[in-house]
JSON list of C-alpha atoms in Angstrom, two decimals:
[
{"chain": "A", "resi": 20, "resn": "MET", "atom": "CA", "xyz": [97.05, 103.54, 120.21]},
{"chain": "A", "resi": 21, "resn": "MET", "atom": "CA", "xyz": [96.22, 99.97, 119.20]},
{"chain": "A", "resi": 22, "resn": "ILE", "atom": "CA", "xyz": [97.75, 97.64, 116.61]},
{"chain": "A", "resi": 23, "resn": "LEU", "atom": "CA", "xyz": [95.36, 95.63, 114.42]},
{"chain": "A", "resi": 24, "resn": "ALA", "atom": "CA", "xyz": [97.00, 92.69, 112.70]},
{"chain": "A", "resi": 25, "resn": "PHE", "atom": "CA", "xyz": [95.73, 90.46, 109.96]},
{"chain": "A", "resi": 26, "resn": "PRO", "atom": "CA", "xyz": [96.50, 86.77, 110.56]},
{"chain": "A", "resi": 27, "resn": "ASP", "atom": "CA", "xyz": [99.06, 86.63, 107.74]},
{"chain": "A", "resi": 28, "resn": "TYR", "atom": "CA", "xyz": [101.08, 89.44, 109.33]},
{"chain": "A", "resi": 29, "resn": "LEU", "atom": "CA", "xyz": [100.61, 88.67, 113.02]},
{"chain": "A", "resi": 30, "resn": "SER", "atom": "CA", "xyz": [104.22, 87.95, 114.02]},
{"chain": "A", "resi": 31, "resn": "GLN", "atom": "CA", "xyz": [105.54, 91.13, 112.40]},
{"chain": "A", "resi": 32, "resn": "ALA", "atom": "CA", "xyz": [102.74, 93.20, 113.94]},
{"chain": "A", "resi": 33, "resn": "GLN", "atom": "CA", "xyz": [103.51, 91.69, 117.36]},
{"chain": "A", "resi": 34, "resn": "ARG", "atom": "CA", "xyz": [107.11, 92.91, 117.08]},
{"chain": "A", "resi": 35, "resn": "LEU", "atom": "CA", "xyz": [105.84, 96.42, 116.22]},
{"chain": "A", "resi": 36, "resn": "ALA", "atom": "CA", "xyz": [103.39, 96.33, 119.15]},
{"chain": "A", "resi": 37, "resn": "ASP", "atom": "CA", "xyz": [106.22, 95.27, 121.47]},
{"chain": "A", "resi": 38, "resn": "GLN", "atom": "CA", "xyz": [108.43, 98.13, 120.24]},
{"chain": "A", "resi": 39, "resn": "LEU", "atom": "CA", "xyz": [105.61, 100.68, 120.65]},
{"chain": "A", "resi": 40, "resn": "ASN", "atom": "CA", "xyz": [104.39, 99.14, 123.91]},
{"chain": "A", "resi": 41, "resn": "ALA", "atom": "CA", "xyz": [100.91, 99.12, 122.37]},
{"chain": "A", "resi": 42, "resn": "PRO", "atom": "CA", "xyz": [98.16, 96.54, 122.67]},
{"chain": "A", "resi": 43, "resn": "LEU", "atom": "CA", "xyz": [97.69, 94.18, 119.73]},
{"chain": "A", "resi": 44, "resn": "ALA", "atom": "CA", "xyz": [94.43, 92.70, 118.47]},
{"chain": "A", "resi": 45, "resn": "GLU", "atom": "CA", "xyz": [94.06, 90.24, 115.64]},
{"chain": "A", "resi": 46, "resn": "VAL", "atom": "CA", "xyz": [91.57, 90.93, 112.86]},
{"chain": "A", "resi": 47, "resn": "SER", "atom": "CA", "xyz": [89.28, 87.94, 112.59]},
{"chain": "A", "resi": 48, "resn": "LEU", "atom": "CA", "xyz": [89.25, 86.86, 108.96]},
{"chain": "A", "resi": 49, "resn": "HIS", "atom": "CA", "xyz": [87.22, 84.15, 107.26]},
{"chain": "A", "resi": 50, "resn": "HIS", "atom": "CA", "xyz": [86.85, 83.32, 103.58]},
{"chain": "A", "resi": 51, "resn": "PHE", "atom": "CA", "xyz": [83.56, 81.97, 102.31]},
{"chain": "A", "resi": 52, "resn": "PRO", "atom": "CA", "xyz": [83.44, 79.31, 99.55]},
{"chain": "A", "resi": 53, "resn": "ASP", "atom": "CA", "xyz": [82.85, 82.04, 96.94]},
{"chain": "A", "resi": 54, "resn": "SER", "atom": "CA", "xyz": [86.04, 83.82, 98.17]},
{"chain": "A", "resi": 55, "resn": "GLU", "atom": "CA", "xyz": [84.22, 86.69, 99.87]},
{"chain": "A", "resi": 56, "resn": "SER", "atom": "CA", "xyz": [85.95, 87.88, 103.02]},
{"chain": "A", "resi": 57, "resn": "PHE", "atom": "CA", "xyz": [84.34, 88.14, 106.45]},
{"chain": "A", "resi": 58, "resn": "ILE", "atom": "CA", "xyz": [86.10, 90.62, 108.76]},
{"chain": "A", "resi": 59, "resn": "ARG", "atom": "CA", "xyz": [85.54, 91.12, 112.48]},
{"chain": "A", "resi": 60, "resn": "LEU", "atom": "CA", "xyz": [87.36, 93.71, 114.59]},
{"chain": "A", "resi": 61, "resn": "PRO", "atom": "CA", "xyz": [87.38, 94.07, 118.36]},
{"chain": "A", "resi": 62, "resn": "PRO", "atom": "CA", "xyz": [84.22, 95.96, 119.35]},
{"chain": "A", "resi": 63, "resn": "SER", "atom": "CA", "xyz": [86.24, 98.54, 121.28]},
{"chain": "A", "resi": 64, "resn": "LEU", "atom": "CA", "xyz": [89.09, 100.36, 119.54]},
{"chain": "A", "resi": 65, "resn": "SER", "atom": "CA", "xyz": [91.51, 103.11, 120.46]},
{"chain": "A", "resi": 66, "resn": "GLU", "atom": "CA", "xyz": [91.16, 106.48, 118.79]},
{"chain": "A", "resi": 67, "resn": "HIS", "atom": "CA", "xyz": [94.39, 105.73, 116.90]},
{"chain": "A", "resi": 68, "resn": "VAL", "atom": "CA", "xyz": [94.53, 102.35, 115.17]},
{"chain": "A", "resi": 69, "resn": "ILE", "atom": "CA", "xyz": [97.55, 101.03, 113.29]},
{"chain": "A", "resi": 70, "resn": "VAL", "atom": "CA", "xyz": [96.62, 98.39, 110.72]},
{"chain": "A", "resi": 71, "resn": "CYS", "atom": "CA", "xyz": [99.49, 96.06, 109.80]},
{"chain": "A", "resi": 72, "resn": "ARG", "atom": "CA", "xyz": [99.49, 94.10, 106.59]},
{"chain": "A", "resi": 73, "resn": "SER", "atom": "CA", "xyz": [101.81, 93.61, 103.66]},
{"chain": "A", "resi": 74, "resn": "LEU", "atom": "CA", "xyz": [100.08, 94.05, 100.31]},
{"chain": "A", "resi": 75, "resn": "ASN", "atom": "CA", "xyz": [101.75, 91.31, 98.31]},
{"chain": "A", "resi": 76, "resn": "GLN", "atom": "CA", "xyz": [99.08, 89.37, 96.38]},
{"chain": "A", "resi": 77, "resn": "PRO", "atom": "CA", "xyz": [96.94, 92.45, 96.86]},
{"chain": "A", "resi": 78, "resn": "ASN", "atom": "CA", "xyz": [93.56, 91.91, 95.27]},
{"chain": "A", "resi": 79, "resn": "ASP", "atom": "CA", "xyz": [91.81, 90.24, 98.22]},
{"chain": "A", "resi": 80, "resn": "LYS", "atom": "CA", "xyz": [93.89, 92.17, 100.72]},
{"chain": "A", "resi": 81, "resn": "LEU", "atom": "CA", "xyz": [92.79, 95.56, 99.38]},
{"chain": "A", "resi": 82, "resn": "ILE", "atom": "CA", "xyz": [89.11, 94.64, 99.78]},
{"chain": "A", "resi": 83, "resn": "GLU", "atom": "CA", "xyz": [89.84, 93.39, 103.29]},
{"chain": "A", "resi": 84, "resn": "LEU", "atom": "CA", "xyz": [91.60, 96.70, 104.11]},
{"chain": "A", "resi": 85, "resn": "LEU", "atom": "CA", "xyz": [88.54, 98.57, 102.82]},
{"chain": "A", "resi": 86, "resn": "LEU", "atom": "CA", "xyz": [86.31, 96.51, 105.13]},
{"chain": "A", "resi": 87, "resn": "CYS", "atom": "CA", "xyz": [88.72, 96.86, 108.06]},
{"chain": "A", "resi": 88, "resn": "ALA", "atom": "CA", "xyz": [89.30, 100.62, 107.83]},
{"chain": "A", "resi": 89, "resn": "THR", "atom": "CA", "xyz": [85.62, 101.42, 107.25]},
{"chain": "A", "resi": 90, "resn": "THR", "atom": "CA", "xyz": [84.59, 99.28, 110.22]},
{"chain": "A", "resi": 91, "resn": "ALA", "atom": "CA", "xyz": [87.30, 100.84, 112.40]},
{"chain": "A", "resi": 92, "resn": "ARG", "atom": "CA", "xyz": [85.91, 104.30, 111.64]},
{"chain": "A", "resi": 93, "resn": "GLU", "atom": "CA", "xyz": [82.40, 103.09, 112.44]},
{"chain": "A", "resi": 94, "resn": "LEU", "atom": "CA", "xyz": [83.72, 101.79, 115.78]},
{"chain": "A", "resi": 95, "resn": "GLY", "atom": "CA", "xyz": [85.15, 105.22, 116.63]},
{"chain": "A", "resi": 96, "resn": "ALA", "atom": "CA", "xyz": [88.73, 105.26, 115.35]},
{"chain": "A", "resi": 97, "resn": "LYS", "atom": "CA", "xyz": [89.70, 108.87, 114.68]},
{"chain": "A", "resi": 98, "resn": "ARG", "atom": "CA", "xyz": [93.10, 108.16, 113.12]},
{"chain": "A", "resi": 99, "resn": "ILE", "atom": "CA", "xyz": [93.98, 105.07, 111.13]},
{"chain": "A", "resi": 100, "resn": "THR", "atom": "CA", "xyz": [97.54, 104.33, 110.05]},
{"chain": "A", "resi": 101, "resn": "LEU", "atom": "CA", "xyz": [98.43, 101.64, 107.54]},
{"chain": "A", "resi": 102, "resn": "VAL", "atom": "CA", "xyz": [101.79, 99.93, 107.95]},
{"chain": "A", "resi": 103, "resn": "ALA", "atom": "CA", "xyz": [102.31, 98.03, 104.69]},
{"chain": "A", "resi": 104, "resn": "PRO", "atom": "CA", "xyz": [105.94, 97.08, 104.08]},
{"chain": "A", "resi": 105, "resn": "TYR", "atom": "CA", "xyz": [105.09, 95.98, 100.53]},
{"chain": "A", "resi": 106, "resn": "LEU", "atom": "CA", "xyz": [102.83, 98.46, 98.76]},
{"chain": "A", "resi": 107, "resn": "SER", "atom": "CA", "xyz": [101.13, 97.18, 95.62]},
{"chain": "A", "resi": 108, "resn": "TYR", "atom": "CA", "xyz": [99.91, 98.86, 92.43]},
{"chain": "A", "resi": 109, "resn": "MET", "atom": "CA", "xyz": [102.42, 101.71, 92.55]},
{"chain": "A", "resi": 110, "resn": "ARG", "atom": "CA", "xyz": [104.32, 100.83, 89.35]},
{"chain": "A", "resi": 111, "resn": "GLN", "atom": "CA", "xyz": [101.64, 101.74, 86.80]},
{"chain": "A", "resi": 112, "resn": "ASP", "atom": "CA", "xyz": [101.96, 105.50, 87.13]},
{"chain": "A", "resi": 113, "resn": "PHE", "atom": "CA", "xyz": [100.81, 106.61, 83.68]},
{"chain": "A", "resi": 114, "resn": "ALA", "atom": "CA", "xyz": [98.67, 105.34, 80.83]},
{"chain": "A", "resi": 115, "resn": "ASN", "atom": "CA", "xyz": [101.26, 104.07, 78.35]},
{"chain": "A", "resi": 116, "resn": "GLN", "atom": "CA", "xyz": [98.45, 103.09, 75.96]},
{"chain": "A", "resi": 117, "resn": "PRO", "atom": "CA", "xyz": [94.90, 104.36, 75.55]},
{"chain": "A", "resi": 118, "resn": "GLY", "atom": "CA", "xyz": [92.58, 102.68, 78.02]},
{"chain": "A", "resi": 119, "resn": "VAL", "atom": "CA", "xyz": [95.26, 101.58, 80.51]},
{"chain": "A", "resi": 120, "resn": "ALA", "atom": "CA", "xyz": [94.21, 101.96, 84.15]},
{"chain": "A", "resi": 121, "resn": "VAL", "atom": "CA", "xyz": [96.65, 104.13, 86.09]},
{"chain": "A", "resi": 122, "resn": "SER", "atom": "CA", "xyz": [96.64, 101.88, 89.13]},
{"chain": "A", "resi": 123, "resn": "GLN", "atom": "CA", "xyz": [98.98, 104.08, 91.16]},
{"chain": "A", "resi": 124, "resn": "ARG", "atom": "CA", "xyz": [96.50, 106.95, 91.08]},
{"chain": "A", "resi": 125, "resn": "ILE", "atom": "CA", "xyz": [93.45, 104.72, 91.67]},
{"chain": "A", "resi": 126, "resn": "ILE", "atom": "CA", "xyz": [94.88, 102.67, 94.55]},
{"chain": "A", "resi": 127, "resn": "GLY", "atom": "CA", "xyz": [96.62, 105.75, 95.96]},
{"chain": "A", "resi": 128, "resn": "LYS", "atom": "CA", "xyz": [93.26, 107.54, 96.18]},
{"chain": "A", "resi": 129, "resn": "LEU", "atom": "CA", "xyz": [91.65, 104.47, 97.77]},
{"chain": "A", "resi": 130, "resn": "LEU", "atom": "CA", "xyz": [94.36, 104.33, 100.44]},
{"chain": "A", "resi": 131, "resn": "ALA", "atom": "CA", "xyz": [94.13, 108.10, 101.01]},
{"chain": "A", "resi": 132, "resn": "ASP", "atom": "CA", "xyz": [90.37, 107.80, 101.50]},
{"chain": "A", "resi": 133, "resn": "LEU", "atom": "CA", "xyz": [90.78, 104.98, 104.04]},
{"chain": "A", "resi": 134, "resn": "PHE", "atom": "CA", "xyz": [93.88, 105.95, 106.01]},
{"chain": "A", "resi": 135, "resn": "ASP", "atom": "CA", "xyz": [95.28, 109.06, 107.64]},
{"chain": "A", "resi": 136, "resn": "ASP", "atom": "CA", "xyz": [98.86, 107.78, 107.41]},
{"chain": "A", "resi": 137, "resn": "VAL", "atom": "CA", "xyz": [100.56, 105.20, 105.20]},
{"chain": "A", "resi": 138, "resn": "ILE", "atom": "CA", "xyz": [103.99, 103.83, 106.08]},
{"chain": "A", "resi": 139, "resn": "THR", "atom": "CA", "xyz": [105.82, 101.52, 103.70]},
{"chain": "A", "resi": 140, "resn": "VAL", "atom": "CA", "xyz": [109.35, 100.33, 103.02]},
{"chain": "A", "resi": 141, "resn": "ASP", "atom": "CA", "xyz": [109.64, 100.46, 99.23]},
{"chain": "A", "resi": 142, "resn": "PRO", "atom": "CA", "xyz": [106.76, 102.02, 97.30]},
{"chain": "A", "resi": 143, "resn": "HIS", "atom": "CA", "xyz": [108.28, 101.22, 93.87]},
{"chain": "A", "resi": 144, "resn": "LEU", "atom": "CA", "xyz": [108.07, 104.80, 92.65]},
{"chain": "A", "resi": 145, "resn": "HIS", "atom": "CA", "xyz": [109.40, 105.44, 89.17]},
{"chain": "A", "resi": 146, "resn": "ARG", "atom": "CA", "xyz": [108.49, 108.85, 87.80]},
{"chain": "A", "resi": 147, "resn": "ILE", "atom": "CA", "xyz": [107.48, 110.65, 91.00]},
{"chain": "A", "resi": 148, "resn": "SER", "atom": "CA", "xyz": [109.71, 111.71, 93.85]},
{"chain": "A", "resi": 149, "resn": "SER", "atom": "CA", "xyz": [107.54, 111.23, 96.94]},
{"chain": "A", "resi": 150, "resn": "LEU", "atom": "CA", "xyz": [104.89, 108.81, 98.09]},
{"chain": "A", "resi": 151, "resn": "ASN", "atom": "CA", "xyz": [102.37, 111.53, 98.90]},
{"chain": "A", "resi": 152, "resn": "GLN", "atom": "CA", "xyz": [102.21, 112.30, 95.19]},
{"chain": "A", "resi": 153, "resn": "ALA", "atom": "CA", "xyz": [100.78, 108.80, 94.72]},
{"chain": "A", "resi": 154, "resn": "ILE", "atom": "CA", "xyz": [98.82, 108.67, 97.97]},
{"chain": "A", "resi": 155, "resn": "PRO", "atom": "CA", "xyz": [97.48, 112.22, 98.42]},
{"chain": "A", "resi": 156, "resn": "ILE", "atom": "CA", "xyz": [97.72, 112.53, 102.21]},
{"chain": "A", "resi": 157, "resn": "LYS", "atom": "CA", "xyz": [100.14, 114.46, 104.38]},
{"chain": "A", "resi": 158, "resn": "ASN", "atom": "CA", "xyz": [101.65, 111.41, 106.07]},
{"chain": "A", "resi": 159, "resn": "ALA", "atom": "CA", "xyz": [102.59, 109.02, 103.27]},
{"chain": "A", "resi": 160, "resn": "ILE", "atom": "CA", "xyz": [106.05, 107.85, 104.23]}
]
């Protein structure tokens, strides 16, 4: 098992790594002038990778998670767990007007496609009783 931490969540990820007695590696992150993100992971990963990042101010962070998780799979990760204490886009759980994006379903599917497990503290669920209804994977906790 290996912990991957984004720079904005490094101290919290270090505490988790210490508790799990797992190695920690920082995700190298750079933003270009046009706001595109450049991500670099360690070239050698464990089969189980835990990605740590809170999803407050989520728009850039979700793209960076997409890049991170996809690259981790390409580097051989077999299981990828997201630890995201704050989980964004879970409040809009139905279309209250025609044309409204149901962000919970859309972002939930994105996270389910990228991660094998999602662990959060408060998913802000309103009309559903469990997180795996929003993120359709077995281990959404």
